[in-house]
Amino acid sequence: MEKKITIAIDGFSSTGKSTVARRLAKELGYVYVDTGAMYRAVTLYMMRKVFVSEGNFDEEAIIRHLPFINLKFVFNEDKGYGEIYLNDENVEEEIRYMEVSKHVSRVSALPKVRKMLVDQQQEMGKDKGVVMDGRDIGTVVFPDAELKIFMTASTEQRAKRRYDELMGRGDDISYEEVLKNVKDRDFMDSTREDSPLRKADDAIEFDNSTLELEEQFDKVLKIVKDKIAEVNS
Ligand code: DC
């Protein structure tokens, strides 16, 4: 049987990581794990409890409540990927709202939150055959991943992508607000003390600003297939 590999895809928000990761998983018959969705779901839980809101961040309560959070991905046949469930409720859509985006970097900077989610991510990927995207997959979650990809794109392009996505969903939001959120999160995600976003030394960098989606995917797929062939040779 063909040996499977672990594929780690990291990068700033809205670089198109998840689109590439999902397609790759589908193409290879691998499991796709959106780790950003896990941090977002924890944040949503804390927002509902009002431990996190504009002007309030109750770190002690957040940590105390972590054991009450159960996360799982349930495969949606129509969509072709796993949707995230927070304590048995499908929150795939709600976690993408701007309010969650505003608070998620702060919640995900907490070491206890990271420890809990990294443990779960390592468990999900322990049998390989997984495509995982996030910020610290190649550096912390799977430092021994056979293939690491680091995606970049200009800030403006990423904000535009995110804005189009939110508008498509009917959100009432300005481009400036989205751009500010993207910049704020970039800053927090890359300067936090625990597992900041950085390119692993052995990651292959992809600048997604110029490449068309199709062209980019073909390039990534070729790299992946070469790597799988190498591992099986
Ligand atoms: O990929 P995303 O934009 O949905 O991620 C949301 C936030 O979650 C991101 O701003 C930082 C955090 N995150 C993280 O700290 N580590 C990960 N592996 C994935 C996401």
XYZ file of N, CA, C and O and ligand atoms in Angstrom, residues 13 17 35-36 39-40 104-105 108 114 134-137 185 189 192, ligand 1:
88
model
N -3.543 35.050 7.170
C -4.957 34.837 6.857
C -5.259 35.183 5.400
O -4.611 36.050 4.805
N -4.915 29.470 1.547
C -4.435 28.194 2.109
C -5.512 27.120 2.088
O -5.277 26.010 1.658
N -7.242 24.129 10.999
C -6.993 24.409 12.424
C -7.488 25.795 12.821
O -7.814 26.029 13.980
N -7.555 26.719 11.855
C -8.098 28.044 12.153
C -9.537 27.924 12.637
O -9.972 28.666 13.532
N -9.549 27.233 16.383
C -9.327 28.433 17.211
C -10.552 29.345 17.167
O -10.929 29.956 18.165
N -11.191 29.400 16.003
C -12.392 30.234 15.869
C -13.543 29.677 16.704
O -14.291 30.436 17.324
N -10.285 36.376 17.672
C -9.624 35.068 17.619
C -8.111 35.115 17.879
O -7.566 34.212 18.526
N -7.434 36.157 17.442
C -5.976 36.175 17.632
C -5.615 36.265 19.102
O -4.625 35.680 19.548
N -6.274 32.853 20.667
C -5.315 31.835 20.216
C -3.884 32.125 20.665
O -3.004 31.292 20.465
N -3.667 26.873 23.074
C -2.830 26.259 22.027
C -2.508 24.816 22.372
O -2.573 23.934 21.533
N -2.863 26.114 8.815
C -2.898 26.961 10.007
C -1.747 27.945 10.030
O -1.373 28.528 9.002
N -1.192 28.145 11.230
C -0.092 29.093 11.397
C 1.188 28.416 11.891
O 2.278 28.908 11.683
N 1.003 27.312 12.610
C 2.154 26.678 13.285
C 2.233 25.184 12.968
O 2.771 24.415 13.743
N 1.662 24.781 11.856
C 1.604 23.340 11.567
C 3.010 22.802 11.252
O 3.431 21.783 11.808
N -4.537 41.090 12.733
C -4.313 39.659 12.983
C -2.911 39.245 12.543
O -2.244 38.472 13.225
N -0.666 37.494 15.230
C -0.303 36.088 14.961
C 1.207 35.912 14.804
O 1.747 34.846 15.105
N 3.074 36.992 18.680
C 2.741 36.373 19.967
C 3.923 35.521 20.438
O 4.726 35.034 19.627
O -6.928 30.506 9.325
P -7.895 31.488 10.020
O -7.745 32.884 9.525
O -9.287 31.001 10.019
O -7.399 31.472 11.549
C -8.042 32.236 12.532
C -7.087 32.617 13.635
O -6.718 31.454 14.385
C -5.785 33.257 13.193
O -5.880 34.653 13.128
C -4.807 32.809 14.259
C -5.375 31.551 14.815
N -4.666 30.340 14.402
C -3.555 29.971 15.115
O -3.152 30.686 16.029
N -2.914 28.812 14.834
C -3.337 28.020 13.844
N -2.691 26.877 13.589
C -4.468 28.381 13.078
C -5.103 29.567 13.369
